Amino acid sequence: MRSKFHALVMVTLVGLFLTGTSVAQIITEVPNGVAERVYFQYDVDAQVTLNSYAVAKVTSQSTSTWPDTSCTGTMVGPNVMLTAAHCHGDRKTAVFRAYVSENNQRMESFNCDYLLHTWPENDFAVHWCFANASGENPGDKWGYVDFEFDILPNGQLNHNRSRDFVQPDDDIYSIWWNPLTDIGGDHLLYSEGQITDIFAGLWANPGGDPCSQDDDDKIGIASNVWGAGGASGSLQFSSITGRSLLAPLSIASADAAGGPSRTTSSLVDMLDYARIWDARVENPLTPPGCKGRLGPYINLRALQTLWDDDIRFDTNWSNFTKYLGSLDKNRNGVVDIQEDLESAAGEGSRDFYYFDFNSQRLNVQGAYGPSASVNWLGHLGFLMIDDLRSPDQSEDEGLASPRLLFHHTGLNLDPTSPYTVLVNSRGSEAAENSLRVCMEECQLEDFGTSLRDTSFSEFPAGGDILLSSHSQAPALIWDVIVSTPDTVFDFDTGDKRRIWSRRSGPPAGLEPAFIWPQGRTVGRGVDWAGIVRDVRRDGEIEFSLVTHLVPIPYDTVDICFYVRGVDGSEGQQTGIFRIVSGTTNEILFDIEDDIWNEVCLEGAEIAADGSELMFGTDAAPGFRYAVDDISINIGQYIKEEAPQDGEIAND
């Protein structure tokens, strides 16, 4: 054990290197992916662009206590944000930003409060960010990121394999906040690099004296990704999957202008080894030099605020002590306090819900039958339905009673609105035809009606969704969509952005589409639009904005949308809209730069087994245009072709 004097000196050095404690400024931005505005990635990497919307500048509201404390935070759920514990445990303001142009940003602020932190043994802090005045959760609106973990079919985190995802020379990147004095103002920066060491010394490593790195386990992760002042708390992502590998940043370059040096922990190590001490007292093992920097490890003030709003982590208030110790006691890859609070809060009420099994924080909110489990193909999740047939049985004889596949009880549906459900499944015809859905306070025996050619029309408040099957045959489900029939596809929520791809066919998350803050109402705040680019392979036009998931429960519809050129081209260019649904309907339309025009495809014939909407262009190479506010209008067709109550659309 070191002397008290040694402990005091060490924490002072830590304070110097943990650059979130004072904001260093980059004199000039460094281009080519070193430390440049993330705007320059908008036209390069669609996943980086989407991740950037979930990143915020995080500033302490109690500036008299912690002056000049600004770090980077990243949303990992509708309300949950991660940052570094050394950025101080207090109320925060999180400012999200998106670039309309190189020097023109749209920003929105949310109030946050910390839930727990692990200082000084580790450097992990979990915050709850509250909805805005319109009731929109920051993660629902701006999006959230997921972790690069290996999750077994039983839902358990495979620590060793997840740790093996972090290897020397792997390409990674980070999105972080910092002011740029040569340009002026605050900016989101993009920095790429490689992992250089996976067994680095770090004061935030577990083990030994909480304020020393000399006796800790050598499991820190070092990289040559550029870092400086506001980078503290930022996550680092796999360049291949776009999912976060590394925990909130602890140490960056000590150079005032920044430099290619970072050290932090892996996320999987942090969930396994980080510890929460007693919420009511300071850590009794903490040397004097570390005391007094932060508040209690568990923030009872924030939990009380949520408790009063009926977002209750437990049925018994005194059970907050269950969060002492490790962060993920049930080892499912989600921080326990996040899992409990999100289960209590349910989903934010909205007109469009997208469940694609790619997000573990969403997967743990569902219940699954004994013959259904979430499996992973790389970073893509899907619901696998087991084969119940015997080895010598070739025919699907069916089941006398339905088997549970998936049940989610926290949708918070609007009791005054009808909803449409679409399930994107793959399997035998018998397996697909046997899928059943229930959307109310339902039990397994209330299995509803077949998913094929049917559409529910009304549900009670607080309704849930339950999928079941009478088939013995195997199948898989890529995703489930719940939406109101009058949903406008405006790209303005995380769910409405994630359904779009740059390729035809499921799953949507394989090649995300380019989506920029170029929507129709951007002058009144942030508003996103899908971006269509000229893409050709072997001379053939490729459609670069595609979704196969829009539920259309009618045989004939009008589909309308708005388009505008965004690349400064002079004169008119030509765009293509195609809907493939049994038959192919297509329309060509003119596009003018900086002028929004409405385009409608009238009388489109829609097959009952789903549809695929596709946007492309045969304009000059490099041409781009924006698409926004896609609406599906049944209008003149509803009287003769509207489905009956109790029906649901199926893909």
XYZ file of C-alpha atoms in Angstrom, residues 3-578:
576
model
C 1.688 6.242 1.552
C -1.053 8.856 1.793
C 1.315 11.425 0.323
C 1.975 9.195 -2.680
C -1.776 8.748 -3.152
C -2.307 12.488 -3.162
C 0.408 13.049 -5.760
C -0.991 10.303 -7.987
C -4.522 11.646 -8.070
C -3.167 15.088 -8.923
C -1.423 13.589 -11.930
C -4.607 11.793 -12.821
C -6.402 15.118 -12.687
C -3.930 16.537 -15.176
C -4.291 13.730 -17.670
C -8.036 13.216 -17.372
C -8.696 16.100 -19.671
C -12.402 16.279 -18.879
C -11.422 18.181 -15.730
C -10.445 21.198 -17.824
C -11.173 21.879 -21.457
C -8.104 21.914 -23.683
C -8.663 23.492 -27.080
C -7.490 22.248 -30.435
C -5.948 25.183 -32.278
C -6.713 23.765 -35.720
C -8.625 20.692 -36.771
C -6.546 17.876 -38.220
C -8.054 16.508 -41.480
C -8.165 13.038 -43.035
C -9.836 11.319 -40.107
C -7.326 12.441 -37.481
C -9.408 15.033 -35.618
C -11.856 16.555 -38.063
C -15.462 17.639 -37.903
C -17.715 14.602 -38.197
C -19.559 16.450 -40.964
C -16.854 15.278 -43.376
C -17.900 11.669 -42.704
C -21.528 12.299 -43.671
C -20.817 11.444 -47.303
C -18.304 8.689 -46.481
C -19.657 6.359 -43.790
C -23.384 6.009 -43.085
C -22.870 4.161 -39.779
C -20.466 6.781 -38.429
C -23.032 9.418 -39.373
C -25.862 7.660 -37.529
C -23.677 7.067 -34.461
C -22.677 10.734 -34.373
C -26.264 11.817 -33.737
C -26.198 9.868 -30.440
C -23.113 11.736 -29.128
C -23.380 14.867 -26.981
C -21.309 17.491 -25.258
C -21.955 16.932 -21.551
C -21.523 19.869 -19.169
C -21.952 20.034 -15.401
C -24.855 22.254 -14.377
C -23.236 23.034 -11.013
C -20.390 25.071 -12.506
C -19.650 26.722 -9.163
C -18.678 23.291 -7.815
C -17.048 21.868 -10.942
C -16.020 24.776 -13.210
C -15.054 24.138 -16.844
C -16.153 20.516 -16.717
C -17.280 19.372 -20.143
C -16.923 15.862 -21.492
C -18.446 13.638 -24.158
C -21.470 11.423 -23.529
C -23.112 8.805 -25.740
C -26.682 7.507 -25.614
C -26.975 3.728 -25.167
C -30.764 3.651 -24.779
C -33.791 5.960 -24.997
C -32.767 7.738 -21.772
C -29.465 6.199 -20.660
C -26.168 7.906 -21.423
C -22.599 6.806 -20.666
C -19.666 9.048 -19.869
C -16.575 8.904 -17.672
C -16.888 8.952 -13.882
C -14.029 11.439 -13.622
C -16.307 13.965 -15.357
C -17.986 14.291 -11.927
C -21.234 12.953 -10.515
C -23.763 15.764 -10.837
C -26.598 17.054 -12.975
C -25.613 17.511 -16.607
C -26.749 19.284 -19.739
C -26.328 17.106 -22.830
C -26.147 19.023 -26.122
C -26.677 16.995 -29.301
C -25.740 18.458 -32.662
C -26.047 17.645 -36.357
C -24.505 19.454 -39.325
C -26.746 21.003 -41.966
C -23.598 22.203 -43.718
C -19.905 22.461 -42.938
C -20.374 25.408 -40.571
C -24.090 25.215 -39.797
C -25.304 23.045 -36.925
C -28.663 22.209 -35.409
C -28.547 21.539 -31.667
C -30.843 20.366 -28.895
C -30.256 20.214 -25.136
C -31.549 17.684 -22.607
C -31.295 17.604 -18.817
C -29.567 14.571 -17.302
C -28.679 13.304 -13.849
C -26.248 10.555 -12.960
C -27.541 7.205 -11.706
C -24.266 5.694 -10.556
C -20.519 5.971 -11.012
C -17.459 3.869 -10.202
C -14.869 6.537 -9.294
C -12.140 6.170 -8.163
C -11.719 2.423 -8.620
C -12.905 2.637 -12.245
C -14.094 5.313 -14.664
C -17.672 4.480 -15.655
C -20.742 6.672 -15.132
C -24.371 6.008 -16.100
C -26.775 8.937 -16.513
C -30.517 9.246 -17.089
C -31.445 11.949 -19.614
C -35.011 13.205 -19.365
C -37.455 13.797 -22.220
C -37.768 17.233 -23.824
C -40.825 19.479 -23.567
C -42.481 17.514 -26.393
C -42.095 14.245 -24.485
C -39.359 12.915 -26.807
C -36.616 10.858 -25.202
C -33.141 11.839 -26.454
C -32.252 8.294 -27.497
C -35.559 7.805 -29.327
C -35.071 11.038 -31.266
C -31.296 11.261 -31.741
C -30.588 7.527 -31.630
C -28.425 5.321 -29.441
C -25.511 2.950 -29.986
C -25.003 -0.719 -29.162
C -22.093 -2.701 -27.738
C -19.923 -5.189 -29.615
C -20.528 -8.227 -27.400
C -20.880 -11.934 -28.021
C -24.252 -12.978 -26.602
C -25.069 -16.676 -26.356
C -28.493 -18.074 -27.401
C -29.389 -18.315 -23.696
C -28.986 -14.536 -23.461
C -25.746 -14.658 -21.461
C -22.673 -12.560 -22.168
C -19.681 -14.560 -23.397
C -16.909 -12.574 -21.716
C -13.878 -14.287 -23.230
C -15.115 -14.129 -26.794
C -16.284 -10.529 -26.339
C -12.844 -9.602 -25.005
C -11.289 -11.288 -28.047
C -13.106 -8.751 -30.234
C -10.512 -6.244 -28.958
C -7.206 -6.980 -30.699
C -4.039 -5.023 -31.532
C -4.100 -3.269 -34.924
C -7.909 -3.414 -35.117
C -9.349 -0.310 -36.780
C -11.497 1.806 -34.472
C -12.862 5.335 -34.342
C -14.314 7.784 -31.857
C -16.778 10.664 -32.027
C -16.138 13.351 -29.442
C -16.742 16.948 -28.538
C -14.249 19.809 -28.466
C -14.072 23.504 -29.350
C -12.092 24.515 -32.442
C -10.527 27.913 -31.935
C -9.483 28.403 -35.572
C -13.052 27.816 -36.800
C -14.931 28.941 -33.722
C -17.508 27.253 -31.544
C -18.079 23.711 -30.340
C -17.936 20.782 -32.746
C -18.298 17.024 -32.929
C -15.017 15.523 -34.080
C -14.230 12.228 -35.768
C -10.934 10.444 -35.096
C -9.856 7.061 -36.414
C -6.910 4.854 -35.550
C -5.866 1.438 -34.290
C -5.670 -0.410 -30.995
C -2.029 -0.526 -29.894
C -2.122 -2.451 -26.587
C -4.743 -4.690 -24.964
C -2.914 -5.176 -21.636
C -2.099 -1.581 -20.763
C -1.659 -0.132 -17.302
C -4.444 2.285 -16.336
C -5.569 3.826 -13.063
C -9.157 2.750 -13.915
C -8.226 -0.937 -14.196
C -9.780 -3.123 -11.474
C -7.823 -4.479 -8.540
C -5.498 -3.061 -5.920
C -5.539 0.454 -4.528
C -8.370 2.534 -6.043
C -6.065 5.477 -6.762
C -3.116 3.577 -8.150
C -2.437 1.804 -11.408
C 0.729 0.159 -10.096
C -1.071 -2.781 -8.473
C -4.080 -3.054 -10.804
C -4.733 -5.782 -13.346
C -3.063 -4.844 -16.625
C -6.156 -5.033 -18.823
C -6.400 -1.463 -20.131
C -6.771 -0.727 -23.846
C -4.480 1.786 -25.543
C -4.948 3.228 -29.021
C -3.457 5.851 -31.314
C -6.821 7.536 -31.827
C -6.476 11.304 -31.401
C -7.687 12.688 -28.103
C -7.812 15.985 -26.232
C -9.884 17.936 -23.716
C -13.513 17.121 -24.399
C -12.766 13.548 -25.510
C -13.058 12.338 -21.909
C -16.016 9.974 -21.653
C -16.218 9.246 -25.388
C -16.703 5.689 -26.636
C -14.619 4.008 -29.344
C -16.269 1.939 -32.065
C -15.335 -0.945 -34.310
C -14.762 0.388 -37.827
C -16.267 -2.841 -39.187
C -19.520 -3.122 -37.233
C -20.013 0.420 -35.934
C -20.688 -0.967 -32.450
C -18.865 0.247 -29.358
C -15.895 -1.812 -28.163
C -14.318 0.437 -25.549
C -15.647 2.046 -22.372
C -15.798 5.821 -21.748
C -12.375 7.367 -22.289
C -10.176 7.832 -19.222
C -6.852 9.235 -20.440
C -6.038 11.208 -23.576
C -2.975 13.078 -24.746
C -1.562 15.614 -22.287
C -0.679 17.928 -25.187
C -2.896 21.014 -25.047
C -3.482 20.720 -28.793
C -4.315 17.018 -28.572
C -2.440 14.010 -29.849
C -2.700 10.371 -31.005
C -2.943 8.743 -27.591
C -5.813 7.221 -25.595
C -6.103 4.691 -22.776
C -9.329 3.248 -21.422
C -11.034 -0.069 -20.611
C -12.914 -2.533 -22.761
C -16.666 -2.401 -22.232
C -16.912 -6.101 -21.444
C -14.222 -5.814 -18.747
C -15.974 -2.814 -17.248
C -19.293 -4.656 -16.993
C -17.570 -7.650 -15.416
C -15.043 -6.026 -13.083
C -16.190 -2.500 -12.219
C -17.685 -2.123 -8.745
C -20.223 0.173 -7.085
C -19.499 0.979 -3.447
C -21.963 1.942 -0.712
C -24.298 4.692 -1.919
C -24.474 6.512 1.405
C -20.810 6.886 2.317
C -17.526 7.383 0.563
C -15.538 4.285 -0.260
C -13.787 3.379 3.010
C -10.848 2.018 0.996
C -10.278 5.315 -0.799
C -7.039 7.079 0.194
C -7.472 10.683 1.405
C -6.213 12.096 -1.879
C -9.210 10.656 -3.731
C -11.949 11.592 -1.289
C -14.513 14.285 -1.857
C -14.290 14.500 -5.614
C -17.678 12.974 -6.361
C -21.018 12.410 -4.729
C -22.434 9.050 -3.621
C -21.866 6.085 -5.885
C -25.608 5.573 -6.357
C -27.559 8.792 -6.831
C -30.661 8.422 -4.675
C -31.826 11.883 -5.741
C -32.170 10.758 -9.364
C -33.762 7.449 -8.389
C -36.285 9.328 -6.235
C -37.197 11.609 -9.146
C -37.821 8.598 -11.370
C -39.658 6.787 -8.563
C -42.043 9.738 -8.243
C -42.687 9.452 -12.006
C -43.566 5.750 -11.574
C -40.286 4.658 -13.162
C -39.338 2.364 -10.312
C -36.260 0.184 -10.262
C -37.903 -2.220 -7.790
C -41.074 -2.705 -5.764
C -39.132 -1.857 -2.593
C -37.224 1.421 -2.355
C -34.607 0.042 0.026
C -33.526 -2.451 -2.629
C -31.356 0.181 -4.311
C -28.521 -1.622 -2.534
C -28.821 -4.394 -5.134
C -26.745 -2.195 -7.446
C -23.725 -2.371 -5.158
C -20.977 -4.556 -6.543
C -20.705 -5.426 -10.232
C -22.609 -3.520 -12.914
C -24.059 -6.558 -14.726
C -24.818 -9.198 -12.121
C -27.057 -11.297 -14.367
C -24.360 -11.188 -17.079
C -26.615 -10.422 -20.025
C -24.553 -7.560 -21.452
C -26.731 -4.726 -20.101
C -26.015 -2.628 -17.003
C -28.489 -3.769 -14.334
C -29.782 -0.325 -13.419
C -30.433 0.455 -17.090
C -32.292 -2.822 -17.584
C -34.518 -2.277 -14.535
C -35.382 1.354 -15.251
C -36.080 0.743 -18.938
C -38.332 -2.169 -18.016
C -40.251 0.098 -15.642
C -40.468 2.995 -18.099
C -41.368 0.940 -21.165
C -40.950 2.321 -24.649
C -41.571 5.981 -25.352
C -45.053 6.320 -26.850
C -44.781 6.989 -30.587
C -46.365 6.170 -33.938
C -43.659 3.743 -35.079
C -41.812 0.966 -33.201
C -39.029 -1.116 -34.710
C -37.760 -4.302 -33.035
C -34.898 -5.824 -35.008
C -33.132 -7.954 -32.332
C -29.834 -6.151 -33.079
C -29.884 -4.289 -29.764
C -29.245 -6.256 -26.584
C -30.782 -3.538 -24.387
C -34.018 -4.045 -26.327
C -33.720 -7.838 -26.429
C -33.628 -8.123 -22.630
C -36.984 -6.330 -22.395
C -38.731 -9.185 -24.206
C -39.786 -12.624 -22.981
C -39.125 -15.667 -25.153
C -40.599 -19.132 -25.297
C -38.465 -22.227 -24.590
C -38.169 -22.978 -28.318
C -37.300 -19.417 -29.417
C -34.115 -17.460 -28.773
C -32.168 -14.506 -30.122
C -29.243 -15.712 -32.228
C -26.527 -13.639 -33.865
C -25.001 -13.620 -37.321
C -22.023 -11.382 -36.721
C -23.513 -8.183 -35.307
C -27.003 -8.906 -36.678
C -29.541 -10.443 -34.315
C -32.604 -12.485 -35.244
C -35.221 -14.564 -33.447
C -34.608 -18.261 -34.126
C -37.621 -20.585 -33.862
C -36.531 -24.165 -33.185
C -37.566 -27.228 -35.168
C -39.859 -29.370 -32.982
C -40.233 -32.189 -35.495
C -38.749 -35.577 -34.658
C -35.789 -36.812 -36.765
C -37.992 -39.203 -38.744
C -40.772 -36.653 -39.275
C -40.779 -34.732 -42.557
C -44.223 -33.130 -42.435
C -45.273 -30.332 -40.133
C -48.117 -31.908 -38.165
C -48.801 -28.709 -36.246
C -49.268 -28.164 -32.522
C -52.456 -28.622 -30.521
C -51.761 -25.379 -28.652
C -49.568 -22.450 -29.712
C -45.981 -22.049 -28.579
C -44.757 -18.678 -27.323
C -42.173 -16.962 -29.506
C -41.871 -13.369 -28.300
C -43.714 -11.198 -25.789
C -43.102 -7.490 -25.111
C -45.265 -5.729 -22.546
C -43.960 -2.153 -22.526
C -45.066 -0.546 -25.787
C -47.139 2.236 -24.176
C -49.481 2.336 -27.160
C -51.894 5.186 -27.744
C -55.327 3.782 -26.760
C -57.072 6.084 -29.251
C -55.133 4.923 -32.314
C -55.291 1.797 -34.485
C -52.041 -0.019 -35.200
C -50.655 -2.191 -37.953
C -48.154 -4.989 -37.305
C -45.661 -6.445 -39.750
C -43.379 -9.404 -39.062
C -40.490 -10.017 -41.441
C -39.961 -13.766 -41.203
C -38.277 -16.529 -43.142
C -39.294 -20.183 -43.063
C -41.533 -22.747 -44.679
C -44.956 -21.671 -45.906
C -46.529 -23.706 -43.112
C -44.370 -21.994 -40.493
C -45.110 -18.497 -41.803
C -48.837 -19.140 -42.118
C -48.999 -20.409 -38.538
C -47.611 -17.228 -36.952
C -50.135 -15.582 -34.648
C -50.213 -12.199 -32.977
C -52.008 -10.762 -29.976
C -51.890 -7.061 -29.089
C -53.643 -6.323 -25.838
C -53.442 -7.570 -22.265
C -53.046 -11.020 -23.756
C -52.038 -14.483 -22.653
C -50.615 -17.251 -24.802
C -54.005 -18.889 -25.280
C -55.278 -15.602 -26.761
C -53.163 -16.224 -29.827
C -55.167 -13.993 -32.134
C -55.330 -14.549 -35.867
C -52.912 -15.467 -38.618
C -50.340 -12.855 -39.545
C -51.063 -13.387 -43.229
C -53.566 -10.977 -44.789
C -54.750 -9.531 -41.473
C -54.594 -6.204 -39.643
C -55.686 -5.258 -36.139
C -57.615 -2.018 -35.842
C -57.629 -1.083 -32.152
C -55.892 -1.924 -28.887
C -56.391 -0.894 -25.262
C -53.992 1.377 -23.400
C -50.738 -0.221 -22.327
C -51.112 -2.962 -24.909
C -48.379 -5.482 -25.477
C -47.388 -7.652 -28.415
C -47.256 -11.441 -28.282
C -46.150 -13.673 -31.152
C -46.901 -17.384 -31.176
C -46.985 -20.258 -33.640
C -48.911 -23.481 -34.210
C -46.142 -24.848 -36.424
C -43.505 -27.413 -35.495
C -41.238 -26.209 -38.290
C -38.235 -23.916 -37.794
C -38.212 -20.300 -38.917
C -36.514 -17.031 -38.118
C -37.852 -13.536 -37.564
C -35.672 -10.609 -38.611
C -37.812 -7.848 -37.184
C -41.223 -6.752 -35.942
C -42.845 -3.393 -36.712
C -45.773 -1.770 -34.945
C -47.084 1.453 -36.470
C -50.172 3.568 -36.898
C -51.723 3.388 -40.392
C -51.181 7.129 -40.877
C -47.490 7.089 -39.911
C -45.432 9.565 -41.941
C -41.951 8.221 -42.627
C -39.964 11.356 -41.894
C -36.580 9.938 -40.703
C -36.956 11.930 -37.466
C -36.627 9.121 -34.918
C -33.973 6.493 -34.448
C -36.462 3.756 -35.400
C -37.479 5.528 -38.611
C -33.831 5.884 -39.621
C -32.807 2.310 -38.828
C -35.313 0.704 -41.219
C -33.532 2.137 -44.276
C -30.702 0.409 -46.088
C -28.487 0.853 -49.145
C -29.371 -2.587 -50.444
C -32.407 -4.665 -51.291
C -33.666 -7.339 -48.904
C -33.331 -7.908 -45.164
C -31.823 -7.241 -42.779
C -31.871 -3.430 -42.804
C -28.907 -3.092 -40.435
C -26.430 -4.732 -42.812
C -25.777 -1.604 -44.891
C -27.456 1.420 -43.283
C -28.605 4.215 -45.552
C -27.161 7.709 -45.610
C -29.452 9.959 -43.575
C -28.591 13.618 -43.050
C -30.215 16.573 -41.233
C -31.524 17.914 -44.546
C -35.274 17.529 -43.954
C -38.064 19.862 -44.977
C -38.387 21.735 -41.665
C -34.704 22.034 -40.804
C -35.058 25.793 -40.362
C -37.123 25.162 -37.220
C -34.727 22.674 -35.655
C -33.139 19.382 -36.565
C -35.011 17.447 -39.259
C -33.557 14.439 -41.045
C -33.993 13.161 -44.607
C -32.920 10.057 -46.498
C -30.157 10.665 -49.040
C -30.173 9.026 -52.474
C -26.856 8.858 -54.311
C -25.962 7.853 -57.842
C -24.687 4.285 -57.501
C -23.972 2.009 -60.457
C -22.635 -1.515 -60.732
C -21.667 -2.821 -64.142
C -23.512 0.137 -65.620
C -26.787 -0.773 -63.905
C -28.534 1.596 -61.502
C -28.459 0.535 -57.861
C -31.131 1.871 -55.527
C -29.405 3.474 -52.527
C -32.358 4.195 -50.210
C -34.372 1.043 -49.604
C -36.750 -0.328 -46.996
C -38.619 -3.614 -47.094
C -40.458 -2.976 -43.864
C -43.209 -0.441 -44.470
C -46.509 -2.155 -43.545
C -49.208 -1.410 -46.133
C -52.419 -3.287 -45.261
C -54.324 -2.297 -48.411
C -54.377 -3.591 -51.979
C -54.211 -0.167 -53.626
C -52.656 3.018 -52.256
C -51.208 6.379 -53.204
C -47.634 6.914 -52.019
C -46.440 10.521 -51.809
C -43.106 12.010 -50.770
C -40.993 15.146 -51.099
C -37.639 15.415 -52.891
C -34.943 18.076 -53.215
C -31.456 18.156 -54.715
C -28.679 18.656 -52.163
C -25.456 18.773 -54.191
C -25.739 22.197 -55.813
C -26.261 20.822 -59.321
C -27.759 23.232 -61.794
C -30.916 22.344 -63.675
C -33.207 19.393 -63.233
C -32.105 15.836 -62.571
C -34.129 12.623 -62.648
C -35.040 10.409 -59.722
C -36.624 6.962 -59.656
C -39.095 5.575 -57.134
C -39.974 1.902 -57.306
